[in-house]
Tab-separated table of C-alpha atoms and ligand atoms in Angstrom:
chain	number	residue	atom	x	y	z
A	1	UNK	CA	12.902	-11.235	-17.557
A	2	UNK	CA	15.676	-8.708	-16.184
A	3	UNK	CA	13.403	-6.078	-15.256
A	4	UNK	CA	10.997	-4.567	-12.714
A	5	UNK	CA	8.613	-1.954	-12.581
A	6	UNK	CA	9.633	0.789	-9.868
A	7	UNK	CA	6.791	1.491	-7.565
A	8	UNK	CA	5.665	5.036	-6.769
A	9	UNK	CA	8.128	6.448	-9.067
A	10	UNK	CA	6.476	9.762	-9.205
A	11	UNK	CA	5.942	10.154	-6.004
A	12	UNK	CA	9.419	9.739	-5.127
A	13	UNK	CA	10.406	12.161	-7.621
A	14	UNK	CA	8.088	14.675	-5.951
A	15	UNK	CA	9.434	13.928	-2.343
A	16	UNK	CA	12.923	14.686	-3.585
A	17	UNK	CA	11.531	18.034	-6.096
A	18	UNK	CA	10.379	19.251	-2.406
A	19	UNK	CA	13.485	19.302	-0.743
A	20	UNK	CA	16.022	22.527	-0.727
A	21	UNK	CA	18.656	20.617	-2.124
A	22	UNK	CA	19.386	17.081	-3.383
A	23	UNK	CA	23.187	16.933	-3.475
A	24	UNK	CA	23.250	13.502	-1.955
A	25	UNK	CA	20.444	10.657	-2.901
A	26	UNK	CA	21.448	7.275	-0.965
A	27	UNK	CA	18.996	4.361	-2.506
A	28	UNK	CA	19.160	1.393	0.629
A	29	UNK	CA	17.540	-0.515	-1.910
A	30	UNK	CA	19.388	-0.245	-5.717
A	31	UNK	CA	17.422	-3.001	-7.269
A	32	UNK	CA	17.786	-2.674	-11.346
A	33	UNK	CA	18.021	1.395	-10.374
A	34	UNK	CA	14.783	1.733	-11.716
A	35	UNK	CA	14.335	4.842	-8.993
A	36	UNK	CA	18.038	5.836	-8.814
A	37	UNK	CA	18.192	6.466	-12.460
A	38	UNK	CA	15.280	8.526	-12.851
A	39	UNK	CA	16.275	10.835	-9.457
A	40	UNK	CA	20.195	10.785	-11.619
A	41	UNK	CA	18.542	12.183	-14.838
A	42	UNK	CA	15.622	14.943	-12.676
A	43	UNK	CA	18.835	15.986	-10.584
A	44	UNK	CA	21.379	16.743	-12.751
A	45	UNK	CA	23.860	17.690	-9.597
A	46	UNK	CA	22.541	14.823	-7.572
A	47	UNK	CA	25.445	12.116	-6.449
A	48	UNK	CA	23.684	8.535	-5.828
A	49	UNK	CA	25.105	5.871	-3.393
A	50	UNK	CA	23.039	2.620	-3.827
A	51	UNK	CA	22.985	-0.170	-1.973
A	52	UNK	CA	22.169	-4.068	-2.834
A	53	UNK	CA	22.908	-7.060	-1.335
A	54	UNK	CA	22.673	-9.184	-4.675
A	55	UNK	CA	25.230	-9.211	-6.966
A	56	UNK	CA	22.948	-9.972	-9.909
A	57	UNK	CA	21.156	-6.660	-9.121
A	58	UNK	CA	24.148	-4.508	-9.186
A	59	UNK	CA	25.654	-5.401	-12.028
A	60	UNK	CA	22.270	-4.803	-13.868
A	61	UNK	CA	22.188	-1.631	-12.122
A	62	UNK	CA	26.091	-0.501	-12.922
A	63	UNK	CA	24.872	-0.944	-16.861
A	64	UNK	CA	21.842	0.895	-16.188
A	65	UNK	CA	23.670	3.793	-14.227
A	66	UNK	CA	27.027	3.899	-16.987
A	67	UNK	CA	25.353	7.435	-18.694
A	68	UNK	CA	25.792	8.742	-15.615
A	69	UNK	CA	29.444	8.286	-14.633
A	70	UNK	CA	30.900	9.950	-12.078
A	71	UNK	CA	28.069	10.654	-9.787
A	72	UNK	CA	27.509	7.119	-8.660
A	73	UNK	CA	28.896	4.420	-5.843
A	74	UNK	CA	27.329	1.018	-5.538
A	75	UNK	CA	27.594	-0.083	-2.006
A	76	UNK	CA	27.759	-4.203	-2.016
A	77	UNK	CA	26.554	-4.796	1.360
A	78	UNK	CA	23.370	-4.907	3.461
A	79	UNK	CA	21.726	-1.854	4.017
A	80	UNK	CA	21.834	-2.444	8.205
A	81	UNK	CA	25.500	-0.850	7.225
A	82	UNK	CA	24.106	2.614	6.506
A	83	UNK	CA	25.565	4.396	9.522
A	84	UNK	CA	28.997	3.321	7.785
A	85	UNK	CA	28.734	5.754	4.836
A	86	UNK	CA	29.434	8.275	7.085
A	87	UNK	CA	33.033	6.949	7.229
A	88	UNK	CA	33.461	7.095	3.409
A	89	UNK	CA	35.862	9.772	2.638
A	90	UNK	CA	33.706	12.954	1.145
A	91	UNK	CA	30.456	11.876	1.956
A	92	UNK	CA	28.700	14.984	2.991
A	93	UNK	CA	25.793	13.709	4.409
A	94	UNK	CA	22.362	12.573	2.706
A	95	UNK	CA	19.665	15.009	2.025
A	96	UNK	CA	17.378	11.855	0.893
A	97	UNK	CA	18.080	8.212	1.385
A	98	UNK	CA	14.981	5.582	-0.411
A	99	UNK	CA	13.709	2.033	0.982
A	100	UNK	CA	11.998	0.395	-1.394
A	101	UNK	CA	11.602	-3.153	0.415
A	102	UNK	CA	11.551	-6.876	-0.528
A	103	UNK	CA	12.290	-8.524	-3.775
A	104	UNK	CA	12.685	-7.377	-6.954
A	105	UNK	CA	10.788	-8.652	-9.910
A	106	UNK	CA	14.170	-10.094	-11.116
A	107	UNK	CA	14.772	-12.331	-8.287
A	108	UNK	CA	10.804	-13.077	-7.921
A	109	UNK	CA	11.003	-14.644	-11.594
A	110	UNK	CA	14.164	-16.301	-11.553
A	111	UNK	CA	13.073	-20.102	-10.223
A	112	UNK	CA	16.704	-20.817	-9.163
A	113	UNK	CA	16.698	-18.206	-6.159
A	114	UNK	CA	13.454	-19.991	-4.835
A	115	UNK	CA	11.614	-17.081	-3.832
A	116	UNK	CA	7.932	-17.884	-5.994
A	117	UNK	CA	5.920	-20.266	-4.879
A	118	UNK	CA	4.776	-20.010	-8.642
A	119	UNK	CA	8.227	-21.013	-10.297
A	120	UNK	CA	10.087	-24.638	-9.058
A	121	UNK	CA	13.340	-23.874	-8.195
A	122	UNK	CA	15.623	-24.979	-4.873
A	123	UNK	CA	14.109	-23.634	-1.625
A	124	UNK	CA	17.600	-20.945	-1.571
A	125	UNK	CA	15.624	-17.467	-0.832
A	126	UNK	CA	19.421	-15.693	0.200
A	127	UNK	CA	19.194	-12.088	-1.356
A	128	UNK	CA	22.940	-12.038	-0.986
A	129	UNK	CA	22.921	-15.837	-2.579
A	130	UNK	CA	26.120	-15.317	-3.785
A	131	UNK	CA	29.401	-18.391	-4.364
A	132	UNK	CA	30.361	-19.054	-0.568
A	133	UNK	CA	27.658	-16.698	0.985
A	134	UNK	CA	26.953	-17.721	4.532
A	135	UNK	CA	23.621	-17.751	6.338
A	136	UNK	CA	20.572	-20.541	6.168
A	137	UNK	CA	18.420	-20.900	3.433
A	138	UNK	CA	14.853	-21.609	3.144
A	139	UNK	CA	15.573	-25.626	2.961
A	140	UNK	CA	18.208	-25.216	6.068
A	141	UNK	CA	15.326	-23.975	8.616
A	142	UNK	CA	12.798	-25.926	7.281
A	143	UNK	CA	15.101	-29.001	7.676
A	144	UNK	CA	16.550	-27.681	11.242
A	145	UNK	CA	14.063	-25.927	12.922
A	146	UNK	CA	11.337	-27.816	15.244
A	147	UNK	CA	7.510	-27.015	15.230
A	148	UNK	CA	8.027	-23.636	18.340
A	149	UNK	CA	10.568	-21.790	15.687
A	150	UNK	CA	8.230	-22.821	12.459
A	151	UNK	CA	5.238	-21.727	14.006
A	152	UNK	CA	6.878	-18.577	15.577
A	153	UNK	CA	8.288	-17.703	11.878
A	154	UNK	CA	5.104	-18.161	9.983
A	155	UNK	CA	2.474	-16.329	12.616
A	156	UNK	CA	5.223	-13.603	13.024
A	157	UNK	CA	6.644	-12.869	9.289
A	158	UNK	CA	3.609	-14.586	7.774
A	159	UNK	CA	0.864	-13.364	9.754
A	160	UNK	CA	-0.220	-16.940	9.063
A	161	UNK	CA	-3.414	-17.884	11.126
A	162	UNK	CA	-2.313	-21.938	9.863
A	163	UNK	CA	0.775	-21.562	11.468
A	164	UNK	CA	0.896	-24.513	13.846
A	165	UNK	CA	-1.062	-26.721	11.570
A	166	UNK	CA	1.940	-26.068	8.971
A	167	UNK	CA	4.447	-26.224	11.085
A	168	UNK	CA	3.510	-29.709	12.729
A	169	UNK	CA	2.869	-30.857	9.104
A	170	UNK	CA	6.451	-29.716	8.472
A	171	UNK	CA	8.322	-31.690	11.024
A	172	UNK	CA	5.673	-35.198	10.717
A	173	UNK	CA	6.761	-35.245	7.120
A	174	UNK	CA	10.848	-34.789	8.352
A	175	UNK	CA	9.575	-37.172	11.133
A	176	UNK	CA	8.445	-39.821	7.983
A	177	UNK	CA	11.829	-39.332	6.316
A	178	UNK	CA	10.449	-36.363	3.713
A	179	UNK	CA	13.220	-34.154	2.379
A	180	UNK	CA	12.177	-30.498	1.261
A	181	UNK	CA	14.561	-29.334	-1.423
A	182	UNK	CA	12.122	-27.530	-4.132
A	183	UNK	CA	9.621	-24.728	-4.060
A	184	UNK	CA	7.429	-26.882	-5.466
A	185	UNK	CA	7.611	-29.900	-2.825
A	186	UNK	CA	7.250	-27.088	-0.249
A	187	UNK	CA	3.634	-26.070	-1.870
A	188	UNK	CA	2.611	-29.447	-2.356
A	189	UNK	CA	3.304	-30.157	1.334
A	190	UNK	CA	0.932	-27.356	2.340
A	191	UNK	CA	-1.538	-28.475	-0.152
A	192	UNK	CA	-1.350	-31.754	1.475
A	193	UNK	CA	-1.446	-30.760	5.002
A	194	UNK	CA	-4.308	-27.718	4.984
A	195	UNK	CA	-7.775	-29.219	3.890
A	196	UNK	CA	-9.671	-28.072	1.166
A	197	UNK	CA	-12.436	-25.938	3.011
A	198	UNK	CA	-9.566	-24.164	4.799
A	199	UNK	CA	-7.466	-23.659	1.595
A	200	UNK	CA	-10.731	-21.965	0.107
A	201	UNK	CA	-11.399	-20.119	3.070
A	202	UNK	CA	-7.623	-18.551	2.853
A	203	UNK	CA	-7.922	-16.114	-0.637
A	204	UNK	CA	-4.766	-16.090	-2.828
A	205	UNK	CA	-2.223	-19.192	-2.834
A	206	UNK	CA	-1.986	-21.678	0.092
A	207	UNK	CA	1.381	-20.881	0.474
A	208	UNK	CA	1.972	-17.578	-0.168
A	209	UNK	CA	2.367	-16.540	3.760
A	210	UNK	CA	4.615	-19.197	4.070
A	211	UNK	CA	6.762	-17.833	1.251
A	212	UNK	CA	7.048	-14.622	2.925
A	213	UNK	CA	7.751	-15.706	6.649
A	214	UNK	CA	10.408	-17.984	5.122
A	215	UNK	CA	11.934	-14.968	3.106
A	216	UNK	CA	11.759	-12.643	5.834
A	217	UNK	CA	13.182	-15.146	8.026
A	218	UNK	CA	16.325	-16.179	5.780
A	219	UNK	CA	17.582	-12.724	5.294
A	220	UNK	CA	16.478	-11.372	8.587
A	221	UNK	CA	14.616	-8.194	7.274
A	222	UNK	CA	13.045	-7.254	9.873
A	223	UNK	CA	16.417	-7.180	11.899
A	224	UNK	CA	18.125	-5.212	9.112
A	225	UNK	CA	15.651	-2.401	9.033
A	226	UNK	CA	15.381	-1.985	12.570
A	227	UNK	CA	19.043	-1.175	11.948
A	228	UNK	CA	18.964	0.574	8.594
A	229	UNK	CA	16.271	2.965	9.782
A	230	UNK	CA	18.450	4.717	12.966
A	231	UNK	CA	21.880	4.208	10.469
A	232	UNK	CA	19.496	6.642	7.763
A	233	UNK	CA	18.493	9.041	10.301
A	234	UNK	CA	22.027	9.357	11.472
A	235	UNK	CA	23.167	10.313	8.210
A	236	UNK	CA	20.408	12.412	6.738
A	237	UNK	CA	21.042	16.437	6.710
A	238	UNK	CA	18.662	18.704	8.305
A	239	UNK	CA	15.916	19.397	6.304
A	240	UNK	CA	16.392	15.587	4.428
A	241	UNK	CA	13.871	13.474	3.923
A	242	UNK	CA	13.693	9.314	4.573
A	243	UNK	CA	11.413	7.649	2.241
A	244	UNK	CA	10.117	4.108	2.831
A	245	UNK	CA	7.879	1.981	0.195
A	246	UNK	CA	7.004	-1.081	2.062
A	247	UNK	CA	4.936	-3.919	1.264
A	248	UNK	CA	3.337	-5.697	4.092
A	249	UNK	CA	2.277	-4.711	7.888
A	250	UNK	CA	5.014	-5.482	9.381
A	251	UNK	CA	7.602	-3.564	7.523
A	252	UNK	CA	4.785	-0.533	7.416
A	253	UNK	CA	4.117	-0.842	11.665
A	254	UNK	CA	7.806	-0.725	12.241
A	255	UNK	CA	8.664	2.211	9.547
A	256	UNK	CA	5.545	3.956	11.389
A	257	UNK	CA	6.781	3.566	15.235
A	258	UNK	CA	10.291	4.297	14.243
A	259	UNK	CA	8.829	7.607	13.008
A	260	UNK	CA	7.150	8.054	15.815
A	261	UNK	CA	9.735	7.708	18.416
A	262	UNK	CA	11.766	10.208	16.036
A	263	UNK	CA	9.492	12.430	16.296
A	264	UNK	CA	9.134	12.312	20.164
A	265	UNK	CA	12.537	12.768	20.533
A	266	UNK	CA	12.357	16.386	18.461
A	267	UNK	CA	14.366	14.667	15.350
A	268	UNK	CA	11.675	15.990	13.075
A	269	UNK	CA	8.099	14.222	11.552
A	270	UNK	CA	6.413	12.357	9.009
A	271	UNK	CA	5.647	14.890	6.307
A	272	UNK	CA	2.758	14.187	4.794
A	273	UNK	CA	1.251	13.030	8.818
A	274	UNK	CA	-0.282	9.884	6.662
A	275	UNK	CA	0.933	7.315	4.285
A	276	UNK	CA	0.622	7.402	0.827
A	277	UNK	CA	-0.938	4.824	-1.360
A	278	UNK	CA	-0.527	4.347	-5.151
A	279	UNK	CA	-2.878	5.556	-7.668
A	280	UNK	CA	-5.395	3.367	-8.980
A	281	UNK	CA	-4.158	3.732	-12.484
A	282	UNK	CA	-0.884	2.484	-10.729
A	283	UNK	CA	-2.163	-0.793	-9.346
A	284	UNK	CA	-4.101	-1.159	-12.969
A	285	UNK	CA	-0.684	-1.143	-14.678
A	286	UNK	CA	1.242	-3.331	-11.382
A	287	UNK	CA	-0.247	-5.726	-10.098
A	288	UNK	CA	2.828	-5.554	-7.640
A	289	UNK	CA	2.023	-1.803	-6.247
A	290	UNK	CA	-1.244	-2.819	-5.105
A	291	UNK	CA	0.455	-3.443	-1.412
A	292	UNK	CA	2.505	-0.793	-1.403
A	293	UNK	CA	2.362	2.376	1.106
A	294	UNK	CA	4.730	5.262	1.423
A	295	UNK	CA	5.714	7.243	4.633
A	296	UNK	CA	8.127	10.097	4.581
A	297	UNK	CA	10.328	11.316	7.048
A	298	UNK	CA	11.708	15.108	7.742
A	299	UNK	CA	14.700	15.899	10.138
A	300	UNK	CA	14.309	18.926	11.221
A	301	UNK	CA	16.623	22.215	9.614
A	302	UNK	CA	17.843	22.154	13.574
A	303	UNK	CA	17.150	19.587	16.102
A	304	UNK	CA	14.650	20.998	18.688
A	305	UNK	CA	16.570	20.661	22.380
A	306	UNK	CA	14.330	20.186	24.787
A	307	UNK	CA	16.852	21.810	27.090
A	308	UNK	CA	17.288	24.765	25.111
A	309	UNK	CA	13.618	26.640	25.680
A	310	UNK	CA	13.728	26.513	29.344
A	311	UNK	CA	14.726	29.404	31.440
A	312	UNK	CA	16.014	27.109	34.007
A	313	UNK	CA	18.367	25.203	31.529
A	314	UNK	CA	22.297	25.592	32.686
A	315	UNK	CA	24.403	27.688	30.693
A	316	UNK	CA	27.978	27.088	30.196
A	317	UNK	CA	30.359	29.603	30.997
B	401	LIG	C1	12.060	-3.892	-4.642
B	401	LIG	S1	13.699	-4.049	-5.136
B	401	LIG	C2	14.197	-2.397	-5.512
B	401	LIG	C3	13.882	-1.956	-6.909
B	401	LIG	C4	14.405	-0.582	-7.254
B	401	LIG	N1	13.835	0.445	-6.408
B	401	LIG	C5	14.117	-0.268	-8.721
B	401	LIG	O1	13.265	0.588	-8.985
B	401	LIG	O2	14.768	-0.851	-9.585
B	401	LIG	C6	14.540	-4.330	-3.647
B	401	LIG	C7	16.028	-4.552	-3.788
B	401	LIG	O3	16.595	-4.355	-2.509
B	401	LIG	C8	17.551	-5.347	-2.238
B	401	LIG	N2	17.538	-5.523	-0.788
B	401	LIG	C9	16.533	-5.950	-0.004
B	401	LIG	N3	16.912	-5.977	1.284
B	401	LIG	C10	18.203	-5.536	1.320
B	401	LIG	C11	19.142	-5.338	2.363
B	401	LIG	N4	18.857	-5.612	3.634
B	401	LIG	N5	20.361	-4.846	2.033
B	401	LIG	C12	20.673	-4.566	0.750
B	401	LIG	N6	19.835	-4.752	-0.279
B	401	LIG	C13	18.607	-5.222	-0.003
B	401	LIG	C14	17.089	-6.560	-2.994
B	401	LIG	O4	18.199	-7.384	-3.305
B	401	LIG	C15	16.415	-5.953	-4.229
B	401	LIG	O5	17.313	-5.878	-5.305
């Protein structure tokens, strides 16, 4: 099924209605340009520069972008290479640049990129899983790594309270001469290694945390936007606004103390102060927006100087 359901749509239409001008719309996170397309089509002077890491997703997203040639560049590269854009030659700056985190419903249901713990497919999980792309996948660190990094992966990216029980199950079956190689001996192990009670206890699949730590993990998300996030602000025009649709706690406690550090150092502030959820008619229709939470960033029209309002504050000659 080549297609996913963009999340929030309307509310980042109205976050980019509010600005003075939208000349410049970067998307960190193309996807099938489910968001890109609409803003295109509202904002009929709007440029888009979109980024994705998987080449699947971009070439869905050139054919989905082609009636609106002209004002479009797909960037193939991570999105921790934002600052770069500002090297491109006429980029003038973005006045809104989107996050819309995590996996698209594409790569969710395709088994072969081993991201479901519903669908069997290799135990891959690379975004950027492309001929000759480098990095470890899923099977790679749960081959490699011993029970300290397993545990540390799925308490961290998992928030998984089974963590060490997991991880020591992990490494006894590598111990025994088990091989993990599918998505589906991966959920079996856990099956086998949590009891019953415990699996009851847990609400939703056994190994859905897992899934997640070992996703985060592979394609070090956390790492790229704790890059991506100072590479937006340092391209974003005065009065531009950063939008971020995460998913889970982490990604939303990191978005919300990157804010706030902005904000203490006079770059501008979260407008609206709180986060915003979907609607309830939203999370009727998908299932997938139910985790979902929005926070929006302003820069300032000028940056506030701290130095500036004091009477004491040198003045150059
Ligand atoms: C949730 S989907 C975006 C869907 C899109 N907003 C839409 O409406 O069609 C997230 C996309 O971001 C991409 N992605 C995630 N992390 C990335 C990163 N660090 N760099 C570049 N692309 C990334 C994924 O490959 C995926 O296609």
């Amino acid at each position: 099924m080549k297609e996913h359901t963009s999340v929030m749509l309307d509310e980042v239409l109205a976050a980019a209605a509010s600005l003075e001008k939208l000349d410049v719309f970067v998307d960190a996170t193309l996807g099938l340009a489910g968001h890109s397309s609409r803003v295109l089509e509202a904002f009929p002077s709007a440029k888009l520069y979109g980024f994705d890491q998987d080449a699947e997703a971009r070439e869905i997203a050139a054919e989905r972008l082609a009636p609106f040639e002209g004002r479009w560049t797909i960037v193939a590269a991570n999105f921790r290479r934002m600052a770069e854009l500002a090297d491109e030659p006429d980029f003038a700056g973005a006045d809104a640049v989107l996050f819309d985190l995590g996996v698209s419903n594409l790569q969710l249901t395709e088994a072969e990129r081993g991201f479901s713990f519903q669908n069997d497919g290799p135990l891959d999980m690379r975004m950027n899983a492309e001929a000759g792309a480098e990095g470890r996948t899923a099977a790679d660190i749960l081959a490699e790594a011993d029970i300290a990094e397993l545990t540390a992966i799925f308490r961290d990216y998992g928030e998984e309270r089974y963590a060490f029980q997991i991880a020591k199950g992990i490494v006894r079956n590598r111990e025994h001469g088990g091989t993990l190689t599918t998505t589906a001996e991966l959920v079996e192990l856990i099956r086998k290694i949590l009891p019953a009670p415990v699996q009851r206890k847990m609400g939703g699949h056994p190994a859905r945390r897992v899934f997640q730590a070992l996703r985060i993990a592979v394609n070090d998300e956390m790492g790229a936007l704790d890059e991506a996030l100072d590479g937006a602000l340092s391209i974003l025009n005065p009065g531009g606004k950063i939008i971020v649709i995460s998913y889970h706690s982490l990604e939303d406690r990191m978005v919300k103390h990157r804010f706030r550090k902005w904000k203490d150092d006079g770059a501008g502030e979260p407008n609206p102060r709180k986060p915003l959820l979907p609607t309830e008619e939203e999370t009727e229709l998908n299932h997938k927006s139910r985790s979902a939470k929005m926070r929006i960033f302003q820069k300032y029209e000028e940056e506030t100087d701290e130095e500036e309002g004091r009477d004491d504050a040198p003045e150059r000659a």
